[in-house]
PDB file of C-alpha atoms and ligand atoms in Angstrom:
ATOM      1  CA  MET L  15      -0.816  29.923 -25.414  1.00  0.00           C
ATOM      2  CA  SER L  16      -3.297  27.725 -22.631  1.00  0.00           C
ATOM      3  CA  ILE L  17      -1.644  25.339 -21.009  1.00  0.00           C
ATOM      4  CA  LEU L  18      -4.355  22.958 -22.161  1.00  0.00           C
ATOM      5  CA  SER L  19      -2.761  23.358 -25.572  1.00  0.00           C
ATOM      6  CA  LYS L  20       0.742  21.746 -24.158  1.00  0.00           C
ATOM      7  CA  PRO L  21       1.333  18.942 -26.683  1.00  0.00           C
ATOM      8  CA  TYR L  22       1.379  16.400 -23.837  1.00  0.00           C
ATOM      9  CA  PHE L  23      -2.504  16.843 -23.702  1.00  0.00           C
ATOM     10  CA  HIS L  24      -3.241  15.693 -26.844  1.00  0.00           C
ATOM     11  CA  ASP L  25      -0.150  13.740 -28.109  1.00  0.00           C
ATOM     12  CA  GLU L  26       0.582   9.930 -27.063  1.00  0.00           C
ATOM     13  CA  LYS L  27       4.544  10.229 -27.825  1.00  0.00           C
ATOM     14  CA  ALA L  28       4.662  13.936 -26.060  1.00  0.00           C
ATOM     15  CA  ALA L  29       2.616  12.238 -23.160  1.00  0.00           C
ATOM     16  CA  PHE L  30       5.376   9.605 -22.733  1.00  0.00           C
ATOM     17  CA  GLU L  31       8.181  12.000 -23.061  1.00  0.00           C
ATOM     18  CA  TYR L  32       6.581  14.120 -20.779  1.00  0.00           C
ATOM     19  CA  VAL L  33       6.153  11.453 -17.830  1.00  0.00           C
ATOM     20  CA  GLU L  34       9.271  10.108 -18.415  1.00  0.00           C
ATOM     21  CA  SER L  35      10.614  13.662 -17.623  1.00  0.00           C
ATOM     22  CA  ILE L  36       9.331  13.447 -14.311  1.00  0.00           C
ATOM     23  CA  LEU L  37       9.199  10.056 -13.016  1.00  0.00           C
ATOM     24  CA  TRP L  38      13.012   9.117 -14.361  1.00  0.00           C
ATOM     25  CA  ALA L  39      14.543  12.527 -14.237  1.00  0.00           C
ATOM     26  CA  ASP L  40      17.941  10.881 -14.348  1.00  0.00           C
ATOM     27  CA  GLY L  41      17.114   8.224 -17.274  1.00  0.00           C
ATOM     28  CA  PRO L  42      14.750   5.004 -17.751  1.00  0.00           C
ATOM     29  CA  GLU L  43      14.831   2.797 -14.698  1.00  0.00           C
ATOM     30  CA  CYS L  44      13.762  -1.289 -15.993  1.00  0.00           C
ATOM     31  CA  PRO L  45      10.903  -1.939 -13.599  1.00  0.00           C
ATOM     32  CA  HIS L  46      12.099  -5.942 -13.579  1.00  0.00           C
ATOM     33  CA  CYS L  47      15.550  -5.499 -12.430  1.00  0.00           C
ATOM     34  CA  GLY L  48      16.068  -2.064 -11.887  1.00  0.00           C
ATOM     35  CA  GLY L  49      18.855  -1.675 -14.363  1.00  0.00           C
ATOM     36  CA  LEU L  50      19.591   1.815 -14.750  1.00  0.00           C
ATOM     37  CA  GLU L  51      22.141   2.220 -17.725  1.00  0.00           C
ATOM     38  CA  ARG L  52      21.428  -0.101 -20.774  1.00  0.00           C
ATOM     39  CA  ALA L  53      17.943   0.506 -21.123  1.00  0.00           C
ATOM     40  CA  TYR L  54      17.269   1.563 -25.035  1.00  0.00           C
ATOM     41  CA  LYS L  55      13.866   2.718 -26.973  1.00  0.00           C
ATOM     42  CA  LEU L  56      12.219   0.442 -29.530  1.00  0.00           C
ATOM     43  CA  GLU L  57      10.822   2.543 -31.913  1.00  0.00           C
ATOM     44  CA  GLY L  58       8.330   1.970 -34.528  1.00  0.00           C
ATOM     45  CA  VAL L  59       7.005  -1.078 -32.808  1.00  0.00           C
ATOM     46  CA  ARG L  60       3.340  -1.636 -33.118  1.00  0.00           C
ATOM     47  CA  THR L  61       0.623  -3.517 -31.892  1.00  0.00           C
ATOM     48  CA  LYS L  62      -1.057  -6.784 -33.480  1.00  0.00           C
ATOM     49  CA  ALA L  63      -3.520  -5.939 -36.636  1.00  0.00           C
ATOM     50  CA  SER L  64      -7.422  -6.001 -35.730  1.00  0.00           C
ATOM     51  CA  ARG L  65     -10.088  -5.132 -37.444  1.00  0.00           C
ATOM     52  CA  LYS L  66     -10.098  -1.900 -35.955  1.00  0.00           C
ATOM     53  CA  ASN L  67      -6.183  -0.965 -36.782  1.00  0.00           C
ATOM     54  CA  PRO L  68      -5.332  -3.403 -39.305  1.00  0.00           C
ATOM     55  CA  GLU L  69      -2.225  -2.072 -39.517  1.00  0.00           C
ATOM     56  CA  GLY L  70      -1.921  -1.942 -35.771  1.00  0.00           C
ATOM     57  CA  LYS L  71      -1.141   0.734 -33.431  1.00  0.00           C
ATOM     58  CA  GLU L  72       1.967   2.284 -32.883  1.00  0.00           C
ATOM     59  CA  ARG L  73       3.188   1.746 -29.388  1.00  0.00           C
ATOM     60  CA  HIS L  74       4.591   4.899 -27.718  1.00  0.00           C
ATOM     61  CA  GLY L  75       7.336   5.023 -24.836  1.00  0.00           C
ATOM     62  CA  LEU L  76       8.382   1.463 -25.320  1.00  0.00           C
ATOM     63  CA  TRP L  77      11.754   0.603 -24.006  1.00  0.00           C
ATOM     64  CA  LYS L  78      13.865  -2.656 -23.437  1.00  0.00           C
ATOM     65  CA  CYS L  79      16.223  -3.347 -21.010  1.00  0.00           C
ATOM     66  CA  GLY L  80      19.843  -4.748 -21.879  1.00  0.00           C
ATOM     67  CA  HIS L  81      20.754  -6.578 -18.622  1.00  0.00           C
ATOM     68  CA  CYS L  82      17.214  -8.428 -18.515  1.00  0.00           C
ATOM     69  CA  ARG L  83      16.202  -8.063 -21.920  1.00  0.00           C
ATOM     70  CA  LYS L  84      12.575  -7.165 -21.020  1.00  0.00           C
ATOM     71  CA  GLN L  85      10.307  -5.074 -22.305  1.00  0.00           C
ATOM     72  CA  PHE L  86       9.047  -1.773 -20.344  1.00  0.00           C
ATOM     73  CA  THR L  87       7.346   1.900 -20.472  1.00  0.00           C
ATOM     74  CA  VAL L  88       7.316   4.483 -17.862  1.00  0.00           C
ATOM     75  CA  ARG L  89       3.410   2.982 -16.977  1.00  0.00           C
ATOM     76  CA  LYS L  90       4.764   0.210 -15.234  1.00  0.00           C
ATOM     77  CA  GLY L  91       4.952   0.031 -11.525  1.00  0.00           C
ATOM     78  CA  THR L  92       2.205   3.174 -11.596  1.00  0.00           C
ATOM     79  CA  ILE L  93      -1.189   3.957 -11.306  1.00  0.00           C
ATOM     80  CA  PHE L  94      -1.601   3.785 -15.323  1.00  0.00           C
ATOM     81  CA  GLU L  95      -0.301   0.153 -15.365  1.00  0.00           C
ATOM     82  CA  GLU L  96      -3.716  -2.018 -15.349  1.00  0.00           C
ATOM     83  CA  SER L  97      -5.185   0.935 -17.627  1.00  0.00           C
ATOM     84  CA  HIS L  98      -5.939   1.226 -21.288  1.00  0.00           C
ATOM     85  CA  LEU L  99      -6.672   4.803 -21.391  1.00  0.00           C
ATOM     86  CA  PRO L 100      -4.227   6.776 -23.259  1.00  0.00           C
ATOM     87  CA  LEU L 101      -1.494   8.485 -21.267  1.00  0.00           C
ATOM     88  CA  THR L 102      -3.172  11.872 -22.670  1.00  0.00           C
ATOM     89  CA  LYS L 103      -6.189  11.724 -20.854  1.00  0.00           C
ATOM     90  CA  TRP L 104      -4.720  10.773 -17.510  1.00  0.00           C
ATOM     91  CA  LEU L 105      -2.560  13.872 -17.697  1.00  0.00           C
ATOM     92  CA  GLN L 106      -5.529  16.072 -18.631  1.00  0.00           C
ATOM     93  CA  ALA L 107      -7.339  14.173 -15.753  1.00  0.00           C
ATOM     94  CA  ILE L 108      -4.303  14.908 -13.499  1.00  0.00           C
ATOM     95  CA  TYR L 109      -4.662  18.401 -14.496  1.00  0.00           C
ATOM     96  CA  LEU L 110      -8.194  18.905 -14.411  1.00  0.00           C
ATOM     97  CA  MET L 111      -8.128  17.447 -10.148  1.00  0.00           C
ATOM     98  CA  VAL L 112      -5.171  19.556  -9.033  1.00  0.00           C
ATOM     99  CA  SER L 113      -6.659  22.725 -10.447  1.00  0.00           C
ATOM    100  CA  SER L 114     -10.335  22.629  -9.253  1.00  0.00           C
ATOM    101  CA  LYS L 115     -10.325  23.814  -5.838  1.00  0.00           C
ATOM    102  CA  LYS L 116     -13.204  22.171  -5.036  1.00  0.00           C
ATOM    103  CA  GLY L 117     -12.499  18.835  -6.837  1.00  0.00           C
ATOM    104  CA  ILE L 118     -13.986  17.899  -9.992  1.00  0.00           C
ATOM    105  CA  SER L 119     -16.687  14.587  -9.967  1.00  0.00           C
ATOM    106  CA  ALA L 120     -16.687  11.656 -12.010  1.00  0.00           C
ATOM    107  CA  HIS L 121     -19.405  12.688 -14.129  1.00  0.00           C
ATOM    108  CA  GLN L 122     -17.993  15.660 -15.174  1.00  0.00           C
ATOM    109  CA  LEU L 123     -14.642  13.763 -15.893  1.00  0.00           C
ATOM    110  CA  HIS L 124     -16.533  11.573 -17.686  1.00  0.00           C
ATOM    111  CA  ARG L 125     -17.995  14.118 -20.197  1.00  0.00           C
ATOM    112  CA  VAL L 126     -15.087  16.521 -20.598  1.00  0.00           C
ATOM    113  CA  LEU L 127     -12.737  13.560 -21.396  1.00  0.00           C
ATOM    114  CA  GLU L 128     -15.212  11.593 -23.332  1.00  0.00           C
ATOM    115  CA  VAL L 129     -14.724   8.280 -21.474  1.00  0.00           C
ATOM    116  CA  GLN L 130     -17.160   5.857 -19.562  1.00  0.00           C
ATOM    117  CA  TYR L 131     -18.577   7.394 -16.424  1.00  0.00           C
ATOM    118  CA  LYS L 132     -17.148   3.957 -14.543  1.00  0.00           C
ATOM    119  CA  THR L 133     -13.753   4.317 -16.210  1.00  0.00           C
ATOM    120  CA  ALA L 134     -13.844   8.191 -14.952  1.00  0.00           C
ATOM    121  CA  TRP L 135     -14.892   7.117 -11.359  1.00  0.00           C
ATOM    122  CA  PHE L 136     -11.733   4.561 -11.019  1.00  0.00           C
ATOM    123  CA  LEU L 137      -9.496   6.783 -12.855  1.00  0.00           C
ATOM    124  CA  ALA L 138     -10.293   9.553 -10.207  1.00  0.00           C
ATOM    125  CA  HIS L 139      -9.860   7.170  -7.234  1.00  0.00           C
ATOM    126  CA  ARG L 140      -6.349   6.551  -8.616  1.00  0.00           C
ATOM    127  CA  ILE L 141      -5.478   9.699  -9.059  1.00  0.00           C
ATOM    128  CA  ARG L 142      -6.426  10.486  -5.007  1.00  0.00           C
ATOM    129  CA  GLU L 143      -3.759   7.544  -4.481  1.00  0.00           C
ATOM    130  CA  ALA L 144      -1.254   9.582  -6.403  1.00  0.00           C
ATOM    131  CA  MET L 145      -1.634  12.356  -4.159  1.00  0.00           C
ATOM    132  CA  ARG L 146      -1.880  10.611  -0.864  1.00  0.00           C
ATOM    133  CA  GLU L 147       1.230  11.819   0.640  1.00  0.00           C
ATOM    134  CA  GLY L 148       1.925   9.903   3.766  1.00  0.00           C
ATOM    135  CA  ALA L 149       2.854  11.176   7.239  1.00  0.00           C
ATOM    136  CA  PHE L 150       6.269  11.991   6.882  1.00  0.00           C
ATOM    137  CA  ASP L 151       7.321  15.018   9.291  1.00  0.00           C
ATOM    138  CA  VAL L 152       5.691  15.799  12.649  1.00  0.00           C
ATOM    139  CA  PHE L 153       3.954  18.882  12.932  1.00  0.00           C
ATOM    140  CA  GLY L 154       4.982  22.015  15.529  1.00  0.00           C
ATOM    141  CA  ASN L 155       8.535  21.659  14.859  1.00  0.00           C
ATOM    142  CA  GLY L 156      10.499  24.183  17.038  1.00  0.00           C
ATOM    143  CA  GLY L 157       6.904  24.943  19.001  1.00  0.00           C
ATOM    144  CA  GLY L 158       4.995  25.896  16.339  1.00  0.00           C
ATOM    145  CA  GLY L 159       1.487  26.335  16.397  1.00  0.00           C
ATOM    146  CA  VAL L 160      -0.920  23.568  15.199  1.00  0.00           C
ATOM    147  CA  GLU L 161      -4.441  23.756  15.070  1.00  0.00           C
ATOM    148  CA  VAL L 162      -6.551  20.637  15.907  1.00  0.00           C
ATOM    149  CA  ASP L 163     -10.416  20.254  15.212  1.00  0.00           C
ATOM    150  CA  GLU L 164     -12.862  17.774  13.665  1.00  0.00           C
ATOM    151  CA  THR L 165     -15.682  17.844  11.207  1.00  0.00           C
ATOM    152  CA  PHE L 166     -18.627  15.684  10.634  1.00  0.00           C
ATOM    153  CA  PHE L 167     -19.573  14.316   7.220  1.00  0.00           C
ATOM    154  CA  GLY L 168     -22.362  12.416   5.597  1.00  0.00           C
ATOM    155  CA  LYS L 169     -23.662   9.190   7.576  1.00  0.00           C
ATOM    156  CA  GLU L 170     -21.593   6.304   9.417  1.00  0.00           C
ATOM    157  CA  PRO L 171     -22.065   3.210   7.439  1.00  0.00           C
ATOM    158  CA  HIS L 172     -23.909   1.553  10.060  1.00  0.00           C
ATOM    159  CA  SER L 173     -25.834   4.700  11.681  1.00  0.00           C
ATOM    160  CA  THR L 174     -28.882   4.128  13.441  1.00  0.00           C
ATOM    161  CA  ALA L 175     -30.167   6.878  11.454  1.00  0.00           C
ATOM    162  CA  GLY L 176     -31.793   4.315   8.696  1.00  0.00           C
ATOM    163  CA  ARG L 177     -30.964   3.803   5.044  1.00  0.00           C
ATOM    164  CA  ARG L 178     -32.660   6.476   3.543  1.00  0.00           C
ATOM    165  CA  LYS L 179     -32.841   9.071   6.313  1.00  0.00           C
ATOM    166  CA  ARG L 180     -30.124  11.925   6.587  1.00  0.00           C
ATOM    167  CA  ALA L 181     -27.826  11.362   9.939  1.00  0.00           C
ATOM    168  CA  ARG L 182     -29.536  13.637  12.867  1.00  0.00           C
ATOM    169  CA  SER L 183     -26.616  13.208  15.355  1.00  0.00           C
ATOM    170  CA  LEU L 184     -23.003  13.778  15.422  1.00  0.00           C
ATOM    171  CA  HIS L 185     -22.844  10.531  16.300  1.00  0.00           C
ATOM    172  CA  ASP L 186     -24.197   8.799  12.944  1.00  0.00           C
ATOM    173  CA  LYS L 187     -21.887  11.008  11.061  1.00  0.00           C
ATOM    174  CA  MET L 188     -18.445  10.195   9.552  1.00  0.00           C
ATOM    175  CA  LYS L 189     -15.655  12.176  11.403  1.00  0.00           C
ATOM    176  CA  VAL L 190     -12.538  13.763  10.471  1.00  0.00           C
ATOM    177  CA  LEU L 191      -9.711  15.108  12.375  1.00  0.00           C
ATOM    178  CA  THR L 192      -7.579  17.485  10.866  1.00  0.00           C
ATOM    179  CA  LEU L 193      -3.988  19.306  11.582  1.00  0.00           C
ATOM    180  CA  VAL L 194      -2.933  22.309  10.053  1.00  0.00           C
ATOM    181  CA  ASP L 195       1.041  22.966  11.058  1.00  0.00           C
ATOM    182  CA  ARG L 196       0.712  27.143  11.168  1.00  0.00           C
ATOM    183  CA  ASN L 197       4.289  27.484  10.088  1.00  0.00           C
ATOM    184  CA  THR L 198       4.512  24.696   7.156  1.00  0.00           C
ATOM    185  CA  LYS L 199       0.917  25.935   6.087  1.00  0.00           C
ATOM    186  CA  GLN L 200       0.475  22.139   5.748  1.00  0.00           C
ATOM    187  CA  ALA L 201      -2.912  20.196   6.383  1.00  0.00           C
ATOM    188  CA  ARG L 202      -2.920  16.539   7.230  1.00  0.00           C
ATOM    189  CA  SER L 203      -6.217  14.922   7.720  1.00  0.00           C
ATOM    190  CA  MET L 204      -7.769  11.620   8.880  1.00  0.00           C
ATOM    191  CA  VAL L 205     -10.962   9.445   8.925  1.00  0.00           C
ATOM    192  CA  ILE L 206     -11.492   8.782  13.009  1.00  0.00           C
ATOM    193  CA  ASP L 207     -13.998   6.447  14.575  1.00  0.00           C
ATOM    194  CA  SER L 208     -15.256   8.295  16.851  1.00  0.00           C
ATOM    195  CA  THR L 209     -13.820  12.266  18.510  1.00  0.00           C
ATOM    196  CA  ARG L 210     -13.096  10.135  22.054  1.00  0.00           C
ATOM    197  CA  ARG L 211     -10.077  11.403  23.827  1.00  0.00           C
ATOM    198  CA  GLU L 212      -8.628   7.823  23.530  1.00  0.00           C
ATOM    199  CA  GLU L 213      -8.917   8.088  19.589  1.00  0.00           C
ATOM    200  CA  ILE L 214      -7.276  11.526  19.198  1.00  0.00           C
ATOM    201  CA  VAL L 215      -4.727  11.445  21.506  1.00  0.00           C
ATOM    202  CA  PRO L 216      -2.282   8.767  20.256  1.00  0.00           C
ATOM    203  CA  ILE L 217      -3.182  10.521  16.712  1.00  0.00           C
ATOM    204  CA  LEU L 218      -1.825  13.698  18.253  1.00  0.00           C
ATOM    205  CA  ASN L 219       1.324  12.138  19.927  1.00  0.00           C
ATOM    206  CA  ALA L 220       2.399  10.161  16.917  1.00  0.00           C
ATOM    207  CA  ASN L 221       1.838  13.553  14.233  1.00  0.00           C
ATOM    208  CA  LEU L 222       3.161  16.502  16.951  1.00  0.00           C
ATOM    209  CA  SER L 223       6.681  17.286  17.816  1.00  0.00           C
ATOM    210  CA  LYS L 224       7.033  17.589  21.565  1.00  0.00           C
ATOM    211  CA  GLU L 225       7.234  21.000  21.107  1.00  0.00           C
ATOM    212  CA  ALA L 226       4.118  21.226  19.406  1.00  0.00           C
ATOM    213  CA  TYR L 227       1.658  24.507  20.813  1.00  0.00           C
ATOM    214  CA  ILE L 228      -1.636  22.655  19.932  1.00  0.00           C
ATOM    215  CA  LEU L 229      -4.747  24.857  19.526  1.00  0.00           C
ATOM    216  CA  THR L 230      -8.342  23.429  19.925  1.00  0.00           C
ATOM    217  CA  ASP L 231     -11.964  24.577  20.438  1.00  0.00           C
ATOM    218  CA  GLU L 232     -13.581  23.885  23.680  1.00  0.00           C
ATOM    219  CA  ALA L 233     -14.795  20.613  22.909  1.00  0.00           C
ATOM    220  CA  ARG L 234     -15.304  17.700  25.777  1.00  0.00           C
ATOM    221  CA  GLN L 235     -12.154  15.501  24.054  1.00  0.00           C
ATOM    222  CA  TYR L 236      -9.587  18.505  24.445  1.00  0.00           C
ATOM    223  CA  GLN L 237     -10.209  19.184  28.070  1.00  0.00           C
ATOM    224  CA  SER L 238      -7.449  18.289  30.163  1.00  0.00           C
ATOM    225  CA  LEU L 239      -5.699  17.470  27.190  1.00  0.00           C
ATOM    226  CA  SER L 240      -2.048  18.243  28.105  1.00  0.00           C
ATOM    227  CA  PHE L 241      -2.244  15.966  30.670  1.00  0.00           C
ATOM    228  CA  TYR L 242      -2.365  12.673  28.175  1.00  0.00           C
ATOM    229  CA  LEU L 243       0.318  14.466  25.940  1.00  0.00           C
ATOM    230  CA  SER L 244       3.503  13.859  25.740  1.00  0.00           C
ATOM    231  CA  GLY L 245       4.475  17.495  26.757  1.00  0.00           C
ATOM    232  CA  GLN L 246       3.332  19.584  24.380  1.00  0.00           C
ATOM    233  CA  LYS L 247       1.596  22.798  25.237  1.00  0.00           C
ATOM    234  CA  HIS L 248      -1.998  23.378  24.644  1.00  0.00           C
ATOM    235  CA  ASP L 249      -4.746  25.982  24.739  1.00  0.00           C
ATOM    236  CA  ARG L 250      -8.617  26.166  23.914  1.00  0.00           C
ATOM    237  CA  VAL L 251     -10.416  29.005  22.439  1.00  0.00           C
ATOM    238  CA  ASN L 252     -14.123  29.011  23.552  1.00  0.00           C
ATOM    239  CA  HIS L 253     -16.683  28.950  20.818  1.00  0.00           C
ATOM    240  CA  GLY L 254     -19.635  28.478  23.299  1.00  0.00           C
ATOM    241  CA  LYS L 255     -19.184  31.573  24.406  1.00  0.00           C
ATOM    242  CA  GLY L 256     -19.156  33.380  21.214  1.00  0.00           C
ATOM    243  CA  GLU L 257     -15.012  33.728  21.013  1.00  0.00           C
ATOM    244  CA  TYR L 258     -13.125  32.908  17.726  1.00  0.00           C
ATOM    245  CA  VAL L 259     -10.153  34.078  18.244  1.00  0.00           C
ATOM    246  CA  SER L 260      -9.042  34.230  22.452  1.00  0.00           C
ATOM    247  CA  PHE L 261      -9.846  37.306  24.336  1.00  0.00           C
ATOM    248  CA  LYS L 262      -7.034  36.853  26.044  1.00  0.00           C
ATOM    249  CA  ASN L 263      -4.490  35.862  23.389  1.00  0.00           C
ATOM    250  CA  PRO L 264      -5.003  36.189  19.794  1.00  0.00           C
ATOM    251  CA  GLU L 265      -2.761  33.652  18.704  1.00  0.00           C
ATOM    252  CA  VAL L 266      -5.732  30.952  19.822  1.00  0.00           C
ATOM    253  CA  HIS L 267      -8.343  30.398  17.415  1.00  0.00           C
ATOM    254  CA  THR L 268      -8.650  27.538  14.734  1.00  0.00           C
ATOM    255  CA  GLN L 269      -9.747  29.764  11.917  1.00  0.00           C
ATOM    256  CA  THR L 270      -7.133  28.117   9.576  1.00  0.00           C
ATOM    257  CA  VAL L 271      -8.283  24.465   9.865  1.00  0.00           C
ATOM    258  CA  GLU L 272     -11.678  26.121  10.059  1.00  0.00           C
ATOM    259  CA  ASN L 273     -10.913  27.337   6.524  1.00  0.00           C
ATOM    260  CA  TYR L 274      -9.213  23.788   5.278  1.00  0.00           C
ATOM    261  CA  TYR L 275     -12.993  22.791   6.378  1.00  0.00           C
ATOM    262  CA  SER L 276     -14.897  25.419   4.414  1.00  0.00           C
ATOM    263  CA  VAL L 277     -13.300  24.220   1.379  1.00  0.00           C
ATOM    264  CA  PHE L 278     -13.337  20.277   1.997  1.00  0.00           C
ATOM    265  CA  LYS L 279     -17.308  20.831   2.789  1.00  0.00           C
ATOM    266  CA  ARG L 280     -18.422  22.723   0.005  1.00  0.00           C
ATOM    267  CA  GLY L 281     -16.390  20.239  -2.356  1.00  0.00           C
ATOM    268  CA  MET L 282     -17.846  17.493  -0.571  1.00  0.00           C
ATOM    269  CA  LYS L 283     -21.462  18.590  -0.846  1.00  0.00           C
ATOM    270  CA  GLY L 284     -21.236  20.424  -4.126  1.00  0.00           C
ATOM    271  CA  THR L 285     -18.854  18.190  -6.178  1.00  0.00           C
ATOM    272  CA  TYR L 286     -19.190  14.740  -4.899  1.00  0.00           C
ATOM    273  CA  GLN L 287     -22.386  14.516  -2.892  1.00  0.00           C
ATOM    274  CA  HIS L 288     -21.788  10.916  -1.889  1.00  0.00           C
ATOM    275  CA  CYS L 289     -18.953   9.183  -0.491  1.00  0.00           C
ATOM    276  CA  ALA L 290     -18.781   5.953   1.354  1.00  0.00           C
ATOM    277  CA  LYS L 291     -16.863   6.177   4.544  1.00  0.00           C
ATOM    278  CA  HIS L 292     -14.067   3.310   2.793  1.00  0.00           C
ATOM    279  CA  HIS L 293     -13.472   5.867   0.200  1.00  0.00           C
ATOM    280  CA  LEU L 294     -13.059   8.902   2.451  1.00  0.00           C
ATOM    281  CA  HIS L 295      -9.446   8.668   3.321  1.00  0.00           C
ATOM    282  CA  ARG L 296      -9.059   9.187  -0.662  1.00  0.00           C
ATOM    283  CA  TYR L 297     -10.886  12.186  -0.978  1.00  0.00           C
ATOM    284  CA  LEU L 298      -9.274  13.807   2.287  1.00  0.00           C
ATOM    285  CA  ALA L 299      -5.647  13.167   0.454  1.00  0.00           C
ATOM    286  CA  GLU L 300      -7.005  15.141  -2.373  1.00  0.00           C
ATOM    287  CA  PHE L 301      -8.155  17.822  -0.472  1.00  0.00           C
ATOM    288  CA  ASP L 302      -4.815  17.742   1.599  1.00  0.00           C
ATOM    289  CA  PHE L 303      -2.787  17.679  -1.584  1.00  0.00           C
ATOM    290  CA  ARG L 304      -4.455  20.533  -3.148  1.00  0.00           C
ATOM    291  CA  TYR L 305      -4.418  22.740   0.040  1.00  0.00           C
ATOM    292  CA  ASN L 306      -0.352  21.639   0.865  1.00  0.00           C
ATOM    293  CA  HIS L 307       0.411  22.415  -2.634  1.00  0.00           C
ATOM    294  CA  ARG L 308      -2.095  25.702  -3.224  1.00  0.00           C
ATOM    295  CA  SER L 309      -0.772  29.158  -4.504  1.00  0.00           C
ATOM    296  CA  ALA L 310      -0.964  30.681  -1.619  1.00  0.00           C
ATOM    297  CA  ASN L 311       2.414  28.370  -0.894  1.00  0.00           C
ATOM    298  CA  GLY L 312       3.984  29.274  -4.127  1.00  0.00           C
ATOM    299  CA  VAL L 313       2.836  26.359  -5.855  1.00  0.00           C
ATOM    300  CA  GLU L 314       0.571  26.906  -9.644  1.00  0.00           C
ATOM    301  CA  ASP L 315      -1.317  24.596 -11.409  1.00  0.00           C
ATOM    302  CA  GLY L 316       1.001  22.671 -13.799  1.00  0.00           C
ATOM    303  CA  GLU L 317       3.774  22.498 -10.940  1.00  0.00           C
ATOM    304  CA  ARG L 318       1.073  20.893  -8.987  1.00  0.00           C
ATOM    305  CA  ALA L 319       0.321  18.479 -11.706  1.00  0.00           C
ATOM    306  CA  ALA L 320       3.939  17.389 -11.742  1.00  0.00           C
ATOM    307  CA  LEU L 321       3.810  16.789  -8.295  1.00  0.00           C
ATOM    308  CA  ALA L 322       0.648  14.509  -8.234  1.00  0.00           C
ATOM    309  CA  LEU L 323       2.532  12.924 -10.934  1.00  0.00           C
ATOM    310  CA  ARG L 324       5.620  12.018  -8.757  1.00  0.00           C
ATOM    311  CA  GLY L 325       3.008  10.153  -6.532  1.00  0.00           C
ATOM    312  CA  VAL L 326       2.030   7.586  -9.100  1.00  0.00           C
ATOM    313  CA  LYS L 327       4.696   4.945  -8.534  1.00  0.00           C
ATOM    314  CA  GLY L 328       4.027   2.369  -6.639  1.00  0.00           C
ATOM    315  CA  LYS L 329       0.307   3.286  -5.718  1.00  0.00           C
ATOM    316  CA  ARG L 330      -1.779   0.448  -7.871  1.00  0.00           C
ATOM    317  CA  LEU L 331      -5.107   0.374  -7.100  1.00  0.00           C
ATOM    318  CA  THR L 332      -6.755  -2.753  -8.390  1.00  0.00           C
ATOM    319  CA  TYR L 333     -10.445  -2.994  -8.941  1.00  0.00           C
ATOM    320  CA  GLN L 334     -10.837  -5.415  -5.979  1.00  0.00           C
ATOM    321  CA  ASN L 335      -9.334  -3.038  -2.846  1.00  0.00           C
ATOM    322  CA  ALA L 336     -10.993   0.014  -4.678  1.00  0.00           C
ATOM    323  CA  GLY L 337     -14.635  -1.367  -4.284  1.00  0.00           C
TER     324      GLY L 337
HETATM  325 ZN1   ZN F  10      15.628  -5.193 -16.532  1.00  0.00          ZN
END
């Protein structure tokens, strides 16, 4: 049986039960008062009659709280709340996004899910929010290697390259900094305004353990880096001299983070093409998420979708801040 034939992709009642089983693993939680014990399911409730549905539509996943007497569904307080789209379509969209290595465009979601393009676009951005994991642990614990590199992409919003022209210099492009922890195999990417040391150093100190072993290329901002860090060890590989793995020490290279960028760049060029700077952090969250939960780390598509689903809580994205 194909994973796509799972009932929760096609049947709204099954979709609610699936999402409830993940978000309410210990039973329903009232989003109004936080009550945990006295909620009961309301069966057979229908929406008001309309011309399209003279008998109203069945309301799935409806619960009532015995403490505060209010009704709720598992969509409340999640990225699904402001949307009228059936939960089945959301689950299909999440599955497509977590299982496509280079992402899936809003155009393709629009065609596959048979929703309006604009709907698909907002859907995808909300799912990226669900994938956003935030910085929890520092990288490089126990002296582990952390590769640090940056990549340049698209065009800075106020670049001098002109409206239609492509950005010529790196200065005119948007900049991304990525850290990859070799031991935990996790990546953390962020949008930066410049590659100057003044901007990079605080990020490194905030995200890296003091014992971390930092590996970079020979770019100017990494010269004498140790002097500015809070004790981390640092080594550089000299790409300019044709050195991709240090001749002296084979541990010194940035191949892992470069592999991360090759997926990111193929995705951004091939799938997404245009991306405004104020949305870039969400695309990075998407690529980080898939990388951190990739099958090489033992996470398969279905499990990855369930992990993304856990992130839907408390991440409501309104049209205003999506703009
Ligand atoms: Zn309540």
